[in-house]
Coordinates of C-alpha atoms and ligand atoms in Angstrom, one line a residue:
M1 CA 11.6 42.0 1.0
K2 CA 8.7 43.6 -0.8
A3 CA 10.2 46.5 -3.5
L4 CA 9.1 48.3 -6.6
V5 CA 10.9 46.8 -9.8
F6 CA 11.1 46.5 -13.4
Y7 CA 12.6 43.4 -15.3
E8 CA 13.0 45.5 -18.8
H9 CA 13.2 49.5 -19.6
G10 CA 9.7 50.5 -20.7
G11 CA 6.0 52.0 -20.1
I12 CA 4.4 52.5 -16.7
E13 CA 3.4 48.7 -17.2
K14 CA 6.7 47.6 -16.4
L15 CA 6.4 48.6 -12.9
Q16 CA 5.4 46.0 -10.3
I17 CA 5.6 45.0 -6.8
A18 CA 7.9 41.8 -6.3
D19 CA 9.2 39.9 -3.6
V20 CA 12.7 40.8 -3.8
P21 CA 16.3 39.5 -1.4
K22 CA 17.0 42.0 1.3
P23 CA 20.2 43.9 0.2
T24 CA 23.6 43.2 2.5
I25 CA 25.6 45.8 3.8
G26 CA 29.5 47.0 3.7
A27 CA 31.3 48.2 6.5
D28 CA 30.4 51.4 5.8
D29 CA 26.5 51.0 4.7
V30 CA 23.9 51.1 7.0
L31 CA 20.4 49.4 5.7
I32 CA 17.7 51.5 5.6
N33 CA 14.1 50.1 6.6
V34 CA 12.4 53.0 4.2
K35 CA 8.8 54.4 5.5
A36 CA 8.4 57.0 2.1
S37 CA 9.8 57.0 -1.1
A38 CA 9.8 60.3 -3.4
L39 CA 9.5 60.2 -7.0
N40 CA 11.5 62.5 -9.6
H41 CA 11.4 62.9 -13.3
L42 CA 15.0 60.7 -12.8
D43 CA 13.0 58.4 -11.8
L44 CA 10.7 58.0 -15.3
F45 CA 14.2 58.6 -17.3
V46 CA 15.6 55.5 -15.3
R47 CA 12.5 53.6 -16.2
E48 CA 12.3 54.5 -19.8
G49 CA 16.2 54.3 -20.1
L50 CA 19.0 56.2 -20.3
P51 CA 22.2 56.6 -23.1
G52 CA 24.9 54.0 -21.5
L53 CA 22.9 53.0 -18.7
K54 CA 23.1 49.3 -18.0
L55 CA 21.1 48.0 -15.3
Q56 CA 21.0 44.8 -13.3
M57 CA 17.3 43.5 -13.8
P58 CA 15.1 43.1 -11.7
H59 CA 16.0 47.1 -10.6
I60 CA 14.9 49.2 -8.1
P61 CA 13.8 52.7 -8.8
G62 CA 14.3 55.7 -6.5
S63 CA 16.3 58.4 -5.2
D64 CA 14.4 60.1 -2.4
G65 CA 13.5 58.1 0.8
A66 CA 13.3 58.4 4.2
G67 CA 13.1 55.7 7.4
V68 CA 14.6 53.9 10.2
I69 CA 18.4 52.4 10.5
A70 CA 17.8 48.7 10.6
E71 CA 21.3 47.5 10.3
V72 CA 24.7 49.4 10.7
G73 CA 28.4 48.3 9.1
A74 CA 31.1 47.3 11.6
N75 CA 33.3 50.6 10.6
V76 CA 29.9 52.9 11.1
R77 CA 30.2 55.5 13.9
G78 CA 27.8 57.9 15.1
L79 CA 24.7 56.1 13.8
S80 CA 22.9 53.4 15.4
V81 CA 19.7 50.8 14.7
G82 CA 16.1 52.6 15.4
Q83 CA 17.7 56.2 14.2
R84 CA 15.1 58.0 12.1
V85 CA 16.8 59.3 9.0
T86 CA 16.6 60.7 5.8
I87 CA 19.2 60.0 2.7
N88 CA 21.7 62.3 0.2
P89 CA 21.2 60.6 -2.8
G90 CA 24.1 61.9 -4.6
L91 CA 26.8 59.0 -4.2
S92 CA 30.3 59.8 -4.7
C93 CA 33.9 58.5 -4.5
G94 CA 34.8 60.2 -1.3
A95 CA 38.6 60.2 -3.1
C96 CA 38.8 61.9 -6.0
E97 CA 40.2 65.3 -6.3
F98 CA 36.8 66.7 -6.5
C99 CA 35.2 64.5 -3.3
L100 CA 38.8 65.7 -1.6
A101 CA 38.1 69.3 -2.6
G102 CA 34.7 69.0 -1.2
E103 CA 32.8 69.2 -4.9
H104 CA 31.2 65.5 -4.5
S105 CA 28.7 66.3 -7.5
L106 CA 31.8 66.8 -9.9
C107 CA 33.1 63.5 -8.9
P108 CA 34.0 61.3 -12.2
D109 CA 31.9 58.2 -10.3
F110 CA 29.0 60.3 -9.1
H111 CA 26.1 58.6 -9.5
I112 CA 22.6 59.2 -7.7
L113 CA 20.7 56.2 -6.3
G114 CA 18.3 54.2 -7.7
E115 CA 20.2 55.3 -11.1
H116 CA 22.6 53.0 -11.4
C117 CA 22.0 51.0 -8.1
A118 CA 19.2 50.0 -6.2
G119 CA 16.9 52.7 -4.6
T120 CA 14.3 53.9 -2.2
A121 CA 11.5 52.5 -3.2
A122 CA 11.4 48.8 -1.6
E123 CA 11.5 47.7 2.2
F124 CA 15.0 47.9 2.7
V125 CA 17.5 50.3 1.1
R126 CA 21.5 50.0 1.2
V127 CA 23.0 53.3 1.7
P128 CA 26.6 54.5 2.8
A129 CA 26.8 55.8 5.9
R130 CA 28.1 59.6 5.2
N131 CA 25.2 60.0 3.2
V132 CA 22.2 59.7 6.3
L133 CA 21.5 62.3 7.9
P134 CA 19.4 61.9 11.6
I135 CA 16.1 63.7 11.7
P136 CA 13.8 64.9 14.4
D137 CA 11.6 62.3 16.3
D138 CA 8.8 64.4 15.4
F139 CA 9.6 65.3 11.8
P140 CA 7.0 63.4 8.8
F141 CA 9.0 60.8 7.1
E142 CA 6.6 61.7 3.9
Q143 CA 8.3 65.2 3.8
A144 CA 11.9 64.1 4.9
A145 CA 11.6 61.9 1.9
A146 CA 10.0 64.2 -0.4
A147 CA 12.9 67.4 0.7
P148 CA 16.6 66.1 -0.4
L149 CA 16.7 66.0 -4.2
V150 CA 15.0 68.9 -5.3
F151 CA 16.1 71.0 -2.2
L152 CA 19.8 70.0 -3.0
T153 CA 19.7 70.6 -6.1
A154 CA 18.0 74.4 -6.0
W155 CA 19.8 75.0 -3.4
R156 CA 23.6 74.3 -5.0
A157 CA 21.6 75.9 -8.5
L158 CA 20.7 79.5 -6.9
I159 CA 22.9 80.0 -3.9
S160 CA 26.3 78.6 -4.8
R161 CA 26.1 78.5 -8.9
A162 CA 23.9 81.4 -9.6
R163 CA 25.1 83.1 -6.5
V164 CA 21.3 85.0 -6.2
R165 CA 21.2 87.7 -3.4
A166 CA 18.9 90.3 -2.2
G167 CA 17.0 92.3 -4.3
E168 CA 17.7 90.5 -7.9
D169 CA 14.6 89.2 -10.3
V170 CA 14.8 85.4 -10.0
L171 CA 12.7 83.5 -12.8
I172 CA 11.4 80.3 -12.0
L173 CA 10.1 77.9 -14.9
G174 CA 7.2 75.7 -14.6
A175 CA 5.7 76.5 -10.9
G176 CA 4.8 72.6 -10.2
A177 CA 7.5 71.0 -11.1
G178 CA 9.4 69.6 -7.2
T179 CA 12.7 71.7 -8.1
S180 CA 10.3 74.9 -8.5
T181 CA 8.8 74.8 -5.2
A182 CA 11.9 74.4 -3.4
A183 CA 13.7 77.1 -5.7
I184 CA 10.7 79.7 -5.1
Q185 CA 11.2 78.9 -1.0
I186 CA 14.8 79.7 -1.4
A187 CA 14.9 82.7 -4.0
Q188 CA 12.5 84.1 -1.9
K189 CA 14.4 83.7 1.5
A190 CA 17.8 84.7 -0.6
G191 CA 15.8 88.3 -0.6
A192 CA 14.9 88.2 -4.6
R193 CA 11.8 89.1 -6.0
V194 CA 10.6 85.8 -7.6
F195 CA 8.9 85.5 -11.2
V196 CA 7.0 82.0 -12.0
T197 CA 5.6 81.0 -14.9
S198 CA 2.8 77.9 -15.4
S199 CA -0.3 77.0 -17.6
S200 CA -1.9 76.8 -14.8
D201 CA -3.8 79.8 -12.7
A202 CA -4.5 76.9 -9.4
K203 CA -0.6 76.0 -9.8
L204 CA 0.4 79.6 -9.9
Q205 CA -1.9 80.7 -6.6
K206 CA -0.2 78.0 -4.8
A207 CA 3.2 79.4 -6.1
K208 CA 2.6 82.5 -4.4
E209 CA 1.9 80.7 -1.3
L210 CA 4.6 79.8 -1.5
G211 CA 6.5 83.3 -2.1
A212 CA 6.3 83.5 -5.3
D213 CA 6.1 87.7 -6.5
V214 CA 5.4 87.7 -10.0
L215 CA 3.0 85.3 -11.5
I216 CA 2.4 84.6 -15.1
N217 CA 0.2 82.4 -17.1
Y218 CA 2.1 81.1 -20.4
T219 CA -0.9 79.8 -22.1
T220 CA -2.6 83.5 -22.0
H221 CA 1.0 85.8 -22.2
E222 CA 3.6 85.4 -24.1
W223 CA 6.2 84.9 -21.1
D224 CA 9.1 86.2 -22.1
K225 CA 8.0 89.5 -23.6
E226 CA 5.7 89.4 -20.1
V227 CA 8.9 89.4 -18.0
Y228 CA 10.9 91.8 -20.2
R229 CA 7.1 94.3 -20.1
L230 CA 7.2 93.6 -16.2
T231 CA 10.8 94.8 -15.7
N232 CA 10.7 97.9 -18.0
K233 CA 12.4 96.0 -21.2
R234 CA 15.4 95.1 -18.4
G235 CA 15.1 91.3 -18.0
V236 CA 15.5 89.0 -14.7
D237 CA 18.8 88.7 -12.9
V238 CA 18.6 85.1 -13.0
V239 CA 16.7 82.0 -14.9
F240 CA 16.2 78.5 -12.8
E241 CA 16.3 76.7 -15.8
S242 CA 14.7 72.9 -15.6
V243 CA 12.6 72.9 -18.9
G244 CA 15.4 72.3 -21.7
A245 CA 14.5 72.3 -25.3
A246 CA 10.6 74.0 -25.2
T247 CA 11.9 76.9 -23.1
W248 CA 15.9 77.6 -24.0
L249 CA 16.2 80.4 -25.8
K250 CA 13.2 82.2 -24.0
A251 CA 14.8 81.9 -21.0
I252 CA 17.6 83.6 -22.5
R253 CA 15.7 86.4 -23.5
A254 CA 14.2 87.0 -20.6
L255 CA 17.8 87.8 -18.8
R256 CA 18.8 91.2 -18.7
R257 CA 22.2 92.2 -20.0
G258 CA 25.1 90.3 -18.1
G259 CA 22.3 88.0 -16.1
R260 CA 22.8 84.0 -15.3
L261 CA 21.2 81.0 -16.1
V262 CA 21.1 78.2 -14.2
T263 CA 20.4 74.8 -15.8
I264 CA 19.6 71.8 -13.9
G265 CA 17.5 69.9 -15.9
A266 CA 15.9 69.0 -19.4
T267 CA 12.7 67.4 -18.9
S268 CA 11.3 68.6 -22.8
G269 CA 14.5 68.0 -24.1
P270 CA 18.4 68.4 -24.0
N271 CA 18.6 70.0 -27.7
P272 CA 17.4 72.8 -27.5
Q273 CA 17.0 76.2 -30.6
E274 CA 20.3 78.2 -29.9
E275 CA 21.0 81.7 -30.5
I276 CA 25.0 82.0 -29.8
R277 CA 24.5 86.3 -30.6
L278 CA 22.2 86.6 -27.9
I279 CA 24.8 84.8 -25.3
F280 CA 27.7 87.3 -26.2
W281 CA 26.0 90.0 -27.3
K282 CA 24.1 90.2 -24.1
Q283 CA 27.2 88.7 -22.1
V284 CA 24.5 86.5 -19.9
E285 CA 26.3 83.4 -18.0
I286 CA 25.2 79.8 -18.9
I287 CA 25.8 77.9 -16.0
G288 CA 25.3 74.2 -15.3
S289 CA 24.7 72.8 -11.9
T290 CA 23.8 68.9 -10.8
M291 CA 22.9 68.0 -7.3
S292 CA 25.4 69.6 -4.6
N293 CA 28.1 68.7 -2.4
Q294 CA 27.7 67.4 1.0
R295 CA 28.5 70.9 2.7
E296 CA 25.1 72.4 0.6
F297 CA 23.1 69.3 1.6
N298 CA 23.8 69.6 5.0
E299 CA 23.1 73.6 4.6
V300 CA 19.5 73.5 3.3
M301 CA 18.6 70.6 5.3
K302 CA 19.2 72.1 8.2
L303 CA 16.9 75.0 7.3
V304 CA 14.2 72.1 6.0
L305 CA 14.1 70.4 9.2
R306 CA 14.0 73.4 11.4
G307 CA 10.6 74.1 9.2
E308 CA 12.2 77.2 7.6
L309 CA 12.1 76.0 3.9
K310 CA 8.6 73.2 3.7
P311 CA 8.9 70.2 0.8
V312 CA 5.8 70.9 -0.9
I313 CA 3.8 67.2 -1.5
D314 CA 1.2 66.8 -4.0
V315 CA -0.1 63.2 -2.9
V316 CA 1.1 60.5 -0.2
W317 CA -0.1 56.9 -2.1
P318 CA 1.2 53.8 -1.0
L319 CA 3.6 51.7 -3.3
E320 CA 1.1 49.7 -4.9
R321 CA 0.3 52.7 -6.5
A322 CA 3.4 53.4 -8.2
Q323 CA 2.3 53.1 -12.0
E324 CA -0.7 55.7 -11.2
A325 CA 2.3 57.8 -9.6
H326 CA 4.7 57.6 -12.5
A327 CA 1.9 58.4 -14.8
R328 CA 0.9 61.5 -12.9
L329 CA 4.4 62.7 -13.0
A330 CA 4.6 62.4 -16.5
R331 CA 1.6 64.5 -17.1
G332 CA 3.0 67.2 -15.1
E333 CA -0.5 67.0 -13.2
Q334 CA 1.3 67.4 -9.8
F335 CA 2.1 70.3 -8.0
G336 CA 5.6 69.3 -5.7
K337 CA 6.3 65.7 -4.8
I338 CA 4.5 62.6 -5.0
V339 CA 5.4 60.3 -2.3
L340 CA 4.9 56.8 -1.7
T341 CA 4.5 55.3 1.8
I342 CA 6.1 51.5 2.1
Ligands
LIG10 ZN1 35.0 61.3 -6.0

């Protein structure tokens, strides 16, 4: 089958299209004929190499994908060949205390499709049947591929972990990130007033169309001070933080007393300058969040499939343009998801 692969870690030049063996499935798996695969920052980290990440080479990246079921394992019930589906990219053991408690992303074996195992940037991908969600006949594959990782991440972070409620102020850092385009819509739907930062007025304008209320260009304004001013020196109730080192300290400054910061990533680096006094004196909560459990995935995808939350697609390119796609994401030029069609 045709697949995007790399044989060793490194820059975008390591990516190539190759002919590799089609995966074989186990009794609890399905094989999906992938129609669309969407990029995440994780794809860049996996390509570059992460500490402790040992991959079988060549590796096929890609966490998000949608397509048609091509084969069904012997034990699988309720799914059939030819069904159109999308994928929950969070893989867990299903048997540990956390999985049994319904907290799949706390599983000690938790990993993400395309991170340790072969991903979606290929003609076929193998996934456990419980990670598959049928989609309506008229729901486009590009949108079905673009939605899962960012929407399930933003949903758990804002709704379950940070407990966003109607009337609260929520600050989302960096308007263009896929997770931000999901977070803006989710916070707005929860009844919050949504603050967004970006270096680009064009991206801020697009964020406004998604439901953002307060737009802050951080190249012309010091955004933490601007948040302070716009909230009458109160600060926001919740910060949705995915940037990391570059924004961390200011994000805590932008919180109200007793506010909550939920962190889901660190695209600018994992080791920020820290000011512990701000944390205890303001009594803020620092909350970690990763991916989601099965319930949260189903909750948010129900809204996506009904059209109440909309996946934001930056570009749709053929798989052959994967190098260009990785470069675009690395430079932060995108607004929303970069989708590759196969
Ligand atoms: Zn488990």
